[in-house]
Amino acid sequence: MTTTPPALRTGAPWRSRNGLDVPDRVPRADREAWQALGLCPDADLFTLFRERVHAHPEREAVVDERGALTYRELYAEVLRIAGLYAEAGLGARDVIALRLPNGRLAVAAELAVYALGAVALPYPLGGGIRDTRSLLTGSRAAGAVLGTPEDLEAAAGLPWPRALFTPATEAPEGVRRLDGAPARGPFRPADRPAEATAPARFLVSSGSETEPKMIAYSHQAMAGGRAAYLRALTGPPAGPLRLLVLVPLASSYGSLGVPVALAALGATLITRERFDAADALRAIAAHRPCHVFGVPTMLRRMADLPRLPDEDTSALRALVSSGAALPASTASACRERFGVPVVTVYGSSDGVNCHTADPSGETAGTPDPAVASFRIVRPDGSPAAPGEPGEIQAKGPMSPLCHVGAPALDARYRTASGWVRSGDLGALDGAGRLRVLGRLKNVVLRGGYTISPAEVEQELGTDPLIAEAVCVPVPDEEFGERLCACVRPAPGAPAPVLATVLAHLESRGLERRKFPEYLLVLDRVPVRPTGKPCRRTLAVWAAEAAGALGVLGGGSRTGADANATAPVNQNPDTSLV
């Protein structure tokens, strides 16, 4: 059995009522120093939310397809749901899982968890019952709000949940409905439902693990470091913030919504149940957000649509991209389409965060110590010189507590002094600006030579004829792996051929041995529930298409071979050229 190295222990861990231990892997002295500097508020998220309600009760809190809820109306809904939780025996120090689509119910259900002094575990739709079984078991969740019969059935067979809820109007036996009124009336929250240092929310990330991983964030980290990131990103307020969040609120990226935008900052949160580019444009015009948050795929699909009649985007101050590297062509298309800066965020659920609005796209910005400080480390653990590549590590007020129920992950991704090992390759220049050079692990090994797909994707992203590009490995008997570029042409652009793609990469100065050998032309890029491209699906498509051509056994992609075409069963409009 793997045990936590003694050097990582910083004090007695927080323990849930079901016996889950959540230690803090950041040294206590660091936490105390950040609090002394005012970077971590001494308050829990529900207390902060209640203060926002008292400060501006009639401000719009949530806007979804059903309309708007004011802070006063949302507060009443939160106490109603918290009352239902309490009647089911849920309370402080419980973990409550939430799997709901974006909207007012997802917002109120999460805030109700904080009202109890419990820990929220939201996770996105679309991962199947495997995620439900893994996350509810690993977190020892005492309760769950689940929207599908499959998830409810999976949760019912687990040992830890004491209460299951559904938003459906008909509930299976043993499952409670979430739409009723609590028999004892609305919940009466404590003055301080939880300690500021206690865990508030478990962020879920698929990462590179076989099962989703959970990262525990305290109330302080959410309302301190993560709120500081959002304040810096949105700039000096020119009135109340109105934020359109297109990604799932239950995702790591989407966690900027409920605990930060609403509870910590008192903003108006605009959300859509599911992403549709045309619908997102209508929401921008109708609800006038100052900032829009999405992954590059979402932003590009919006930019590719023609302007609507009488379309008004004048309230927009910036688009915010995170979750994946932003191609230069996508940034350019967005700036031209909307006439505002595109802010790119480099970050992860492990507490790594840095952003920039630099249109050149050459850096990820200058790290903000109010969010997270950065350092670059050589393989031997010594500090890298300015400009020298190494692993990116981060630590600061945004740092999470730990990986939930996974001391082996903490041992792998945390240093003894609490620095997060990002697994990314980067460099800090003499001015302290961060350059991200790719993943240390996400590589293609061709005949003993290591190729970074991120580097090739970055160069493909500078081609104005390509809207989206994702590079994946294709198995190969001779070389082990070959690189396949999966691309979607820009609207109105001809379908590219391998020769023109390689010519563009050569003009960018990319080494020839890093060139993709296959090109998969798509009319759409498959995405995961979070909106990011699904690399696993693309790798399957590329391998099947290459197999259909009979080229998996080796051989170069030149001459007539470069124009070959093969259908892919999962997507009739996909071809390998």
Coordinates of C-alpha atoms in Angstrom, one line a residue, residues 62-432:
V62 CA -28.3 33.7 -12.5
V63 CA -29.5 34.0 -16.0
D64 CA -30.4 30.8 -17.9
E65 CA -32.9 29.7 -20.6
R66 CA -35.7 30.2 -18.1
G67 CA -34.9 33.8 -17.4
A68 CA -33.2 35.5 -14.4
L69 CA -33.1 35.0 -10.7
T70 CA -32.1 37.8 -8.4
Y71 CA -29.8 37.2 -5.4
R72 CA -32.8 37.4 -3.1
E73 CA -34.7 34.8 -5.2
L74 CA -31.6 32.5 -5.5
Y75 CA -31.0 32.7 -1.7
A76 CA -34.6 31.5 -1.1
E77 CA -34.1 28.6 -3.5
V78 CA -30.7 27.7 -1.9
L79 CA -32.4 27.5 1.6
R80 CA -35.2 25.4 0.2
I81 CA -32.8 22.8 -1.3
A82 CA -30.6 22.9 1.8
G83 CA -33.7 22.0 3.8
L84 CA -34.3 19.0 1.7
Y85 CA -30.7 17.9 2.2
A86 CA -31.0 18.3 5.9
E87 CA -34.3 16.3 6.1
A88 CA -32.5 13.5 4.4
G89 CA -29.8 13.4 7.1
L90 CA -27.1 15.3 5.2
G91 CA -25.1 18.0 7.0
A92 CA -21.7 19.5 7.8
R93 CA -18.7 17.4 6.9
D94 CA -20.6 15.4 4.3
V95 CA -19.5 15.2 0.7
I96 CA -22.5 15.7 -1.7
A97 CA -22.0 14.9 -5.4
L98 CA -23.9 16.9 -8.1
R99 CA -24.3 15.9 -11.7
L100 CA -26.6 18.4 -13.4
P101 CA -26.7 20.5 -16.6
N102 CA -25.9 24.2 -16.4
G103 CA -28.7 26.3 -15.0
R104 CA -30.3 27.7 -11.9
L105 CA -30.9 24.3 -10.3
A106 CA -27.2 23.4 -10.6
V107 CA -26.2 26.8 -9.1
A108 CA -28.7 26.5 -6.2
A109 CA -27.9 22.9 -5.5
E110 CA -24.2 23.7 -5.1
L111 CA -24.7 26.7 -2.9
A112 CA -27.0 24.6 -0.7
V113 CA -24.1 22.2 -0.1
Y114 CA -22.1 25.2 1.3
A115 CA -25.1 26.3 3.4
L116 CA -24.8 22.9 5.2
G117 CA -21.1 23.2 5.8
A118 CA -20.7 20.3 3.5
V119 CA -18.3 19.7 0.5
A120 CA -19.6 19.9 -3.1
L121 CA -18.5 17.4 -5.7
P122 CA -19.9 18.6 -9.0
Y123 CA -18.9 16.7 -12.1
P124 CA -19.9 17.1 -15.8
L125 CA -22.5 15.1 -17.7
G126 CA -21.3 12.7 -20.4
G127 CA -18.8 10.5 -18.6
G128 CA -21.1 7.6 -18.1
I129 CA -21.8 5.6 -15.0
R130 CA -18.0 4.9 -14.7
D131 CA -17.5 8.4 -13.4
T132 CA -20.4 8.1 -11.0
R133 CA -19.1 4.9 -9.5
S134 CA -15.5 6.1 -9.3
L135 CA -16.2 9.6 -7.9
L136 CA -18.8 8.7 -5.3
T137 CA -16.7 5.8 -4.1
G138 CA -13.5 7.7 -3.9
S139 CA -15.1 10.7 -2.2
R140 CA -17.2 8.5 0.2
A141 CA -20.1 10.8 -0.9
A142 CA -23.0 10.8 1.6
G143 CA -25.4 12.2 -0.9
A144 CA -25.9 12.9 -4.6
V145 CA -28.1 14.8 -6.9
L146 CA -28.3 12.9 -10.2
G147 CA -30.4 13.5 -13.3
T148 CA -30.4 10.1 -15.1
P149 CA -31.8 6.7 -14.1
E150 CA -28.5 5.1 -15.0
D151 CA -26.6 7.3 -12.6
L152 CA -29.1 6.8 -9.8
E153 CA -29.0 3.0 -10.3
A154 CA -25.2 3.1 -10.2
A155 CA -25.2 5.2 -7.0
A156 CA -27.8 3.1 -5.3
G157 CA -25.4 0.1 -5.4
L158 CA -22.6 1.9 -3.6
P159 CA -21.9 1.7 0.1
W160 CA -21.5 5.3 1.1
P161 CA -24.6 7.4 -0.1
R162 CA -27.3 7.9 2.5
A163 CA -29.6 10.0 0.3
L164 CA -30.1 10.3 -3.4
F165 CA -32.0 13.1 -5.1
T166 CA -33.2 13.6 -8.7
P167 CA -34.5 16.8 -10.4
A168 CA -37.0 14.6 -12.4
T169 CA -40.7 14.9 -11.6
E170 CA -40.8 11.1 -11.0
A171 CA -38.3 9.5 -8.7
P172 CA -37.5 5.8 -8.4
E173 CA -38.1 4.0 -5.2
G174 CA -35.7 5.2 -2.5
V175 CA -34.8 8.4 -4.4
R176 CA -36.0 11.8 -3.2
R177 CA -37.3 14.6 -5.5
L178 CA -35.6 18.0 -5.5
D179 CA -38.6 20.0 -6.5
G180 CA -40.6 19.9 -3.3
A181 CA -40.7 22.0 -0.1
P182 CA -39.0 20.7 3.0
A183 CA -41.5 19.7 5.7
R184 CA -39.7 21.7 8.4
G185 CA -39.4 24.8 6.2
P186 CA -36.3 26.4 4.7
F187 CA -32.9 25.6 6.2
R188 CA -31.5 27.9 8.8
P189 CA -27.8 28.1 8.2
A190 CA -25.2 28.7 10.9
D191 CA -23.4 32.0 11.2
R192 CA -20.3 30.3 9.8
P193 CA -21.3 26.9 8.4
A194 CA -17.6 25.9 7.8
E195 CA -14.1 26.9 8.6
A196 CA -12.4 28.9 5.9
T197 CA -9.6 26.4 5.8
A198 CA -11.9 23.4 5.3
P199 CA -12.5 21.8 1.9
A200 CA -15.3 23.4 0.0
R201 CA -15.3 21.8 -3.4
F202 CA -13.6 18.8 -5.1
L203 CA -12.6 19.7 -8.7
V204 CA -12.7 16.8 -11.1
S205 CA -10.2 16.3 -13.8
S206 CA -9.7 13.4 -16.2
G207 CA -6.0 14.3 -16.4
S208 CA -3.8 11.5 -17.6
E209 CA -5.2 8.9 -15.2
T210 CA -7.3 5.9 -16.0
E211 CA -10.1 7.2 -13.7
P212 CA -11.1 10.8 -13.0
K213 CA -9.1 12.4 -10.2
M214 CA -10.4 14.8 -7.6
I215 CA -8.6 17.8 -6.2
A216 CA -9.8 19.4 -2.9
Y217 CA -10.0 23.2 -2.7
S218 CA -10.6 25.0 0.5
H219 CA -13.0 27.9 0.9
Q220 CA -10.0 30.2 1.2
A221 CA -8.4 28.9 -2.0
M222 CA -11.7 29.5 -3.9
A223 CA -12.5 32.9 -2.4
G224 CA -8.8 34.0 -2.3
G225 CA -6.5 32.9 -5.0
R226 CA -9.1 31.8 -7.5
A227 CA -11.1 35.0 -6.9
A228 CA -7.9 37.0 -7.4
Y229 CA -7.4 35.3 -10.7
L230 CA -10.9 36.3 -11.9
R231 CA -10.5 39.9 -10.6
A232 CA -7.2 40.3 -12.5
L233 CA -8.6 38.7 -15.6
T234 CA -11.7 40.9 -15.8
G235 CA -9.8 44.1 -14.8
P236 CA -11.2 47.1 -12.9
P237 CA -14.9 46.9 -12.7
A238 CA -17.0 49.2 -14.9
G239 CA -20.1 48.2 -13.0
P240 CA -21.4 44.8 -11.9
L241 CA -19.7 41.9 -13.6
R242 CA -21.8 40.0 -16.1
L243 CA -20.1 36.7 -17.0
L244 CA -21.2 34.3 -19.7
V245 CA -19.7 30.9 -18.8
L246 CA -20.1 28.4 -21.8
V247 CA -18.3 25.5 -20.2
P248 CA -20.0 23.2 -17.7
L249 CA -20.2 24.8 -14.3
A250 CA -19.3 21.3 -12.9
S251 CA -15.9 21.3 -14.7
S252 CA -12.7 22.5 -13.3
Y253 CA -12.7 25.5 -15.6
G254 CA -16.4 26.1 -14.8
S255 CA -15.7 26.3 -11.1
L256 CA -15.0 30.0 -11.6
G257 CA -18.8 30.3 -11.8
V258 CA -20.7 29.4 -8.6
P259 CA -18.1 29.6 -5.8
V260 CA -16.1 32.5 -7.3
A261 CA -18.3 34.7 -9.6
L262 CA -21.4 34.4 -7.4
A263 CA -20.2 33.7 -3.8
A264 CA -17.0 35.6 -3.7
L265 CA -17.5 38.4 -6.2
G266 CA -21.3 38.9 -6.4
A267 CA -21.4 38.9 -10.2
T268 CA -24.2 38.0 -12.6
L269 CA -23.7 34.4 -13.9
I270 CA -25.1 33.8 -17.4
T271 CA -25.1 30.2 -18.4
R272 CA -26.6 27.8 -21.1
E273 CA -27.7 24.3 -20.5
R274 CA -25.5 23.1 -23.4
F275 CA -23.2 24.8 -25.8
D276 CA -24.4 25.8 -29.3
A277 CA -22.5 28.5 -31.1
A278 CA -25.6 30.3 -32.5
D279 CA -27.3 30.2 -29.1
A280 CA -24.2 31.6 -27.5
L281 CA -24.2 34.5 -29.9
R282 CA -27.8 35.2 -29.1
A283 CA -27.1 35.1 -25.4
I284 CA -24.3 37.7 -25.9
A285 CA -26.7 40.0 -27.6
A286 CA -29.6 39.5 -25.3
H287 CA -27.9 39.4 -21.9
R288 CA -24.9 41.7 -22.6
P289 CA -22.0 39.9 -20.7
C290 CA -18.8 41.8 -20.3
H291 CA -16.7 38.6 -20.5
V292 CA -17.3 35.2 -22.2
F293 CA -15.6 32.1 -21.0
G294 CA -15.0 29.1 -23.3
V295 CA -12.5 26.6 -24.6
P296 CA -10.8 27.4 -28.0
T297 CA -13.2 25.1 -29.9
M298 CA -16.2 27.0 -28.6
L299 CA -14.7 30.4 -29.4
R300 CA -13.7 29.4 -32.9
R301 CA -17.1 28.0 -33.7
M302 CA -18.7 31.3 -32.6
A303 CA -16.2 33.4 -34.6
D304 CA -16.9 31.3 -37.7
L305 CA -20.6 32.2 -37.7
P306 CA -21.8 35.3 -39.6
R307 CA -23.1 38.3 -37.7
L308 CA -26.8 38.2 -36.8
P309 CA -29.1 41.0 -38.0
D310 CA -28.8 44.0 -35.6
E311 CA -26.3 41.9 -33.5
D312 CA -25.1 44.0 -30.5
T313 CA -21.9 42.8 -28.8
S314 CA -20.9 46.3 -27.6
A315 CA -21.0 45.2 -23.9
L316 CA -18.2 42.7 -24.5
R317 CA -14.8 43.6 -23.0
A318 CA -13.0 40.3 -23.7
L319 CA -13.2 36.7 -24.6
V320 CA -11.5 34.3 -22.2
S321 CA -9.9 31.0 -23.5
S322 CA -8.7 28.2 -21.3
G323 CA -8.7 24.4 -21.1
A324 CA -6.4 24.0 -24.1
A325 CA -3.8 25.9 -26.1
L326 CA -5.3 28.8 -28.1
P327 CA -4.3 28.6 -31.8
A328 CA -3.1 31.9 -33.2
S329 CA -5.6 31.7 -36.1
T330 CA -8.5 31.2 -33.6
A331 CA -7.4 34.2 -31.5
S332 CA -7.1 36.3 -34.7
A333 CA -10.6 35.2 -35.9
C334 CA -12.1 36.1 -32.5
R335 CA -10.5 39.5 -32.4
E336 CA -11.7 40.2 -35.9
R337 CA -15.2 38.9 -35.3
F338 CA -15.9 40.5 -31.9
G339 CA -13.4 43.5 -31.8
V340 CA -12.2 42.7 -28.3
P341 CA -9.1 41.2 -26.8
V342 CA -8.8 37.4 -26.3
V343 CA -7.4 36.6 -22.9
T344 CA -5.7 33.2 -22.7
V345 CA -5.4 31.3 -19.4
Y346 CA -2.8 28.7 -18.8
G347 CA -3.9 26.6 -15.8
S348 CA -5.0 23.3 -14.4
S349 CA -7.2 21.9 -11.7
D350 CA -4.1 21.3 -9.7
G351 CA -3.7 25.0 -8.8
V352 CA -1.6 26.2 -11.8
N353 CA -2.8 29.6 -13.2
C354 CA -1.4 32.4 -15.3
H355 CA -3.0 34.5 -18.0
T356 CA -2.3 37.1 -20.7
A357 CA -4.0 39.2 -23.3
D358 CA -0.8 39.4 -25.4
P359 CA -1.9 39.1 -29.0
S360 CA 1.4 37.6 -30.1
G361 CA 0.6 34.5 -28.1
E362 CA 4.3 34.0 -27.3
T363 CA 3.9 33.9 -23.5
A364 CA 1.3 32.7 -21.0
G365 CA 1.8 36.0 -19.1
T366 CA 3.5 37.1 -15.9
P367 CA 2.5 34.9 -12.9
D368 CA 0.5 36.8 -10.2
P369 CA 1.7 35.9 -6.7
A370 CA -1.8 36.7 -5.4
V371 CA -2.9 33.6 -7.4
A372 CA 0.2 31.4 -7.7
S373 CA 3.9 31.9 -8.0
F374 CA 5.8 29.9 -10.6
R375 CA 9.3 28.3 -10.8
I376 CA 11.0 26.3 -13.5
V377 CA 12.9 23.1 -12.4
R378 CA 15.4 21.0 -14.1
P379 CA 15.1 17.1 -14.0
D380 CA 17.5 17.0 -11.1
G381 CA 15.3 19.3 -9.1
S382 CA 17.6 22.4 -9.3
P383 CA 16.2 25.7 -10.5
A384 CA 16.5 26.5 -14.2
A385 CA 18.2 29.6 -15.4
P386 CA 16.1 32.4 -17.1
G387 CA 15.0 31.1 -20.5
E388 CA 16.1 27.5 -19.8
P389 CA 13.3 25.0 -20.3
G390 CA 12.2 22.8 -17.4
E391 CA 9.1 21.6 -15.5
I392 CA 6.6 24.3 -14.6
Q393 CA 5.8 24.2 -10.8
A394 CA 3.4 26.5 -9.0
K395 CA 2.4 27.4 -5.4
G396 CA 0.2 30.2 -4.0
P397 CA -3.1 31.2 -2.5
M398 CA -4.9 29.3 -5.2
S399 CA -3.1 26.0 -4.3
P400 CA -5.5 23.2 -3.5
L401 CA -5.3 21.0 -0.4
C402 CA -4.6 17.7 -2.0
H403 CA -5.7 14.9 -4.4
V404 CA -8.7 13.3 -2.8
G405 CA -8.1 9.8 -1.5
A406 CA -5.0 9.4 -3.6
P407 CA -1.8 9.9 -1.6
A408 CA 0.2 8.3 -4.5
L409 CA -0.9 11.2 -6.8
D410 CA 0.2 13.7 -4.1
A411 CA 3.5 12.0 -3.9
R412 CA 3.8 12.2 -7.7
Y413 CA 2.5 15.8 -8.3
R414 CA 3.6 17.6 -5.1
T415 CA 7.0 18.4 -3.7
A416 CA 7.8 18.1 0.0
S417 CA 7.5 21.9 0.2
G418 CA 4.0 22.0 -1.4
W419 CA 4.9 23.0 -5.0
V420 CA 2.6 21.5 -7.6
R421 CA 4.4 19.6 -10.4
S422 CA 2.4 20.6 -13.5
G423 CA 3.9 18.0 -15.8
D424 CA 4.3 20.8 -18.3
L425 CA 7.5 22.0 -20.0
G426 CA 8.1 25.8 -19.9
A427 CA 10.5 28.6 -19.3
L428 CA 10.5 32.0 -17.4
D429 CA 12.4 34.7 -19.3
G430 CA 14.4 37.5 -17.7
A431 CA 11.3 39.6 -17.2
G432 CA 9.5 36.8 -15.4

